[in-house]
Tab-separated table of C-alpha atoms in Angstrom:
chain	number	residue	atom	x	y	z
A	25	UNK	CA	384.113	91.472	30.888
A	26	UNK	CA	380.516	92.376	31.130
A	27	UNK	CA	377.410	89.954	30.847
A	28	UNK	CA	373.837	90.907	31.435
A	29	UNK	CA	372.001	88.147	33.330
A	30	UNK	CA	368.766	86.889	31.720
A	31	UNK	CA	366.253	88.846	34.090
A	32	UNK	CA	368.464	91.845	33.104
A	33	UNK	CA	368.293	91.001	29.436
A	34	UNK	CA	364.352	90.788	29.428
A	35	UNK	CA	363.755	93.987	31.304
A	36	UNK	CA	366.025	95.674	28.447
A	37	UNK	CA	364.224	93.785	25.746
A	38	UNK	CA	360.797	94.742	27.311
A	39	UNK	CA	361.770	98.515	27.456
A	40	UNK	CA	363.266	98.559	23.729
A	41	UNK	CA	361.465	96.083	21.664
A	42	UNK	CA	358.736	98.387	20.207
A	43	UNK	CA	361.191	101.303	19.839
A	44	UNK	CA	363.564	99.619	17.983
A	45	UNK	CA	360.733	97.466	15.720
A	46	UNK	CA	359.196	100.780	15.017
A	47	UNK	CA	362.877	101.997	13.873
A	48	UNK	CA	363.412	98.772	11.565
A	49	UNK	CA	359.786	99.132	10.238
A	50	UNK	CA	360.683	102.479	8.648
A	51	UNK	CA	363.050	100.842	6.371
A	52	UNK	CA	361.505	97.451	5.565
A	53	UNK	CA	357.815	98.334	5.678
A	54	UNK	CA	357.220	94.859	6.643
A	55	UNK	CA	356.371	93.590	9.943
A	56	UNK	CA	357.837	89.900	10.023
A	57	UNK	CA	361.127	91.505	8.553
A	58	UNK	CA	361.195	94.055	11.149
A	59	UNK	CA	360.676	91.399	13.974
A	60	UNK	CA	363.705	89.653	12.453
A	61	UNK	CA	365.831	92.368	12.318
A	62	UNK	CA	365.142	93.203	15.937
A	63	UNK	CA	365.589	89.800	16.757
A	64	UNK	CA	369.348	89.654	15.421
A	65	UNK	CA	369.832	93.336	17.179
A	66	UNK	CA	368.967	91.707	20.621
A	67	UNK	CA	370.933	88.651	20.004
A	68	UNK	CA	374.089	90.998	19.247
A	69	UNK	CA	372.971	93.081	22.248
A	70	UNK	CA	372.923	89.953	24.544
A	71	UNK	CA	376.246	88.786	23.347
A	72	UNK	CA	378.099	92.278	23.537
A	73	UNK	CA	380.416	92.233	26.290
A	74	UNK	CA	381.156	95.835	27.169
A	75	UNK	CA	379.308	97.867	29.511
A	76	UNK	CA	377.464	100.658	28.677
A	77	UNK	CA	378.353	104.144	29.858
A	78	UNK	CA	374.600	105.076	30.595
A	79	UNK	CA	371.094	104.072	29.426
A	80	UNK	CA	371.075	106.779	26.560
A	81	UNK	CA	374.365	105.428	25.346
A	82	UNK	CA	372.672	101.847	25.549
A	83	UNK	CA	369.527	102.845	23.504
A	84	UNK	CA	371.778	104.810	21.115
A	85	UNK	CA	373.622	101.490	20.502
A	86	UNK	CA	370.755	99.814	19.826
A	87	UNK	CA	369.414	102.196	17.512
A	88	UNK	CA	372.671	102.569	15.466
A	89	UNK	CA	372.862	98.834	15.247
A	90	UNK	CA	369.235	98.331	14.449
A	91	UNK	CA	369.503	101.230	11.476
A	92	UNK	CA	372.382	99.225	10.034
A	93	UNK	CA	370.666	95.853	10.212
A	94	UNK	CA	367.839	97.411	8.418
A	95	UNK	CA	370.153	98.903	5.536
A	96	UNK	CA	371.968	95.641	5.350
A	97	UNK	CA	368.882	93.799	5.273
A	98	UNK	CA	367.490	96.030	2.331
A	99	UNK	CA	370.721	95.886	0.433
A	100	UNK	CA	370.959	91.961	0.870
A	101	UNK	CA	367.234	91.079	0.105
A	102	UNK	CA	366.939	93.980	-2.529
A	103	UNK	CA	363.725	95.009	-1.219
A	104	UNK	CA	363.989	98.614	-1.675
A	105	UNK	CA	360.473	99.959	-2.585
A	106	UNK	CA	360.432	102.240	-5.667
A	107	UNK	CA	357.384	104.413	-5.824
A	108	UNK	CA	356.723	105.338	-9.231
A	109	UNK	CA	356.222	108.979	-10.917
A	110	UNK	CA	352.889	107.799	-11.796
A	111	UNK	CA	351.890	107.216	-8.212
A	112	UNK	CA	353.371	110.485	-7.015
A	113	UNK	CA	351.535	112.668	-10.013
A	114	UNK	CA	348.017	110.756	-9.283
A	115	UNK	CA	348.384	111.763	-5.398
A	116	UNK	CA	344.896	113.135	-4.532
A	117	UNK	CA	344.627	116.829	-3.949
A	118	UNK	CA	343.210	117.750	-0.485
A	119	UNK	CA	340.901	120.729	-0.696
A	120	UNK	CA	343.328	122.769	1.549
A	121	UNK	CA	346.419	121.528	-0.387
A	122	UNK	CA	347.910	119.745	2.529
A	123	UNK	CA	349.737	116.536	2.224
A	124	UNK	CA	348.129	113.420	3.762
A	125	UNK	CA	350.316	111.672	6.617
A	126	UNK	CA	350.661	108.546	4.412
A	127	UNK	CA	351.697	110.616	1.274
A	128	UNK	CA	354.310	112.285	3.564
A	129	UNK	CA	355.812	109.255	4.800
A	130	UNK	CA	355.806	107.747	0.802
A	131	UNK	CA	358.002	111.044	0.122
A	132	UNK	CA	360.264	110.239	3.271
A	133	UNK	CA	360.752	106.648	2.081
A	134	UNK	CA	361.897	108.045	-1.304
A	135	UNK	CA	365.037	110.006	0.122
A	136	UNK	CA	368.438	108.525	0.580
A	137	UNK	CA	369.183	106.563	3.649
A	138	UNK	CA	371.397	109.436	5.216
A	139	UNK	CA	368.372	112.060	4.790
A	140	UNK	CA	365.649	109.489	5.625
A	141	UNK	CA	367.343	108.521	8.655
A	142	UNK	CA	367.821	112.038	10.129
A	143	UNK	CA	364.096	112.872	9.137
A	144	UNK	CA	362.697	109.559	10.851
A	145	UNK	CA	364.684	110.052	14.000
A	146	UNK	CA	364.081	113.787	14.653
A	147	UNK	CA	360.165	114.082	13.252
A	148	UNK	CA	359.040	110.544	13.772
A	149	UNK	CA	361.183	109.081	17.072
A	150	UNK	CA	361.361	112.621	18.749
A	151	UNK	CA	364.884	112.713	19.058
A	152	UNK	CA	367.028	115.791	19.605
A	153	UNK	CA	369.983	116.682	17.231
A	154	UNK	CA	372.508	115.762	19.872
A	155	UNK	CA	370.809	112.432	20.323
A	156	UNK	CA	370.915	111.806	16.568
A	157	UNK	CA	374.519	112.866	16.428
A	158	UNK	CA	375.117	109.987	18.982
A	159	UNK	CA	373.140	107.368	17.414
A	160	UNK	CA	374.688	108.174	13.732
A	161	UNK	CA	378.164	108.830	15.115
A	162	UNK	CA	378.097	112.143	12.904
A	163	UNK	CA	378.847	115.668	14.228
A	164	UNK	CA	375.830	117.731	15.125
A	165	UNK	CA	376.245	120.347	12.223
A	166	UNK	CA	376.484	117.337	9.812
A	167	UNK	CA	372.725	116.296	11.480
A	168	UNK	CA	371.599	119.863	10.846
A	169	UNK	CA	373.063	120.281	7.328
A	170	UNK	CA	371.182	116.492	6.564
A	171	UNK	CA	368.010	117.655	8.068
A	172	UNK	CA	368.160	120.693	5.826
A	173	UNK	CA	368.909	119.070	2.832
A	174	UNK	CA	366.177	116.698	3.462
A	175	UNK	CA	363.822	119.414	3.898
A	176	UNK	CA	364.863	120.721	0.985
A	177	UNK	CA	364.442	117.322	-1.047
A	178	UNK	CA	361.015	117.049	0.613
A	179	UNK	CA	359.941	120.249	-0.775
A	180	UNK	CA	361.029	119.183	-4.322
A	181	UNK	CA	359.207	116.021	-4.299
A	182	UNK	CA	356.053	117.311	-2.971
A	183	UNK	CA	356.337	120.371	-5.408
A	184	UNK	CA	356.508	117.940	-8.323
A	185	UNK	CA	352.746	116.493	-7.460
């Protein structure tokens, strides 16, 4: 049985806190809810009795638990933020017809969980496909397929504006 010391836990907490908070925030869009989720994740981490194979394995485990906790939180609290078609239709057009970063984030948030998750992990958190595969516990080809489909859906959403 493996048990973290308080000092080891504090080091891990400081190492991963901001990353996990950012990840949770991409689902909840609320800082206090995200902080609660990350706190729950670290409680699970502290109680976890198995050693991790590596630091990458540990980080992937924390990311996966954070994603699951965030999705469970959203489902439980029914806080899914729906963006109306009126909002999308009234987005300001820039002279170059480019999408503003905030608008793109809005489009990403409209995607289903599976697509949103791979987009966030790949583009916002800069994970490689292999890392995403490990975090989500799906094959690399599934990650590539989800990324491809998510890009198509994003193009459709942007095209509607």
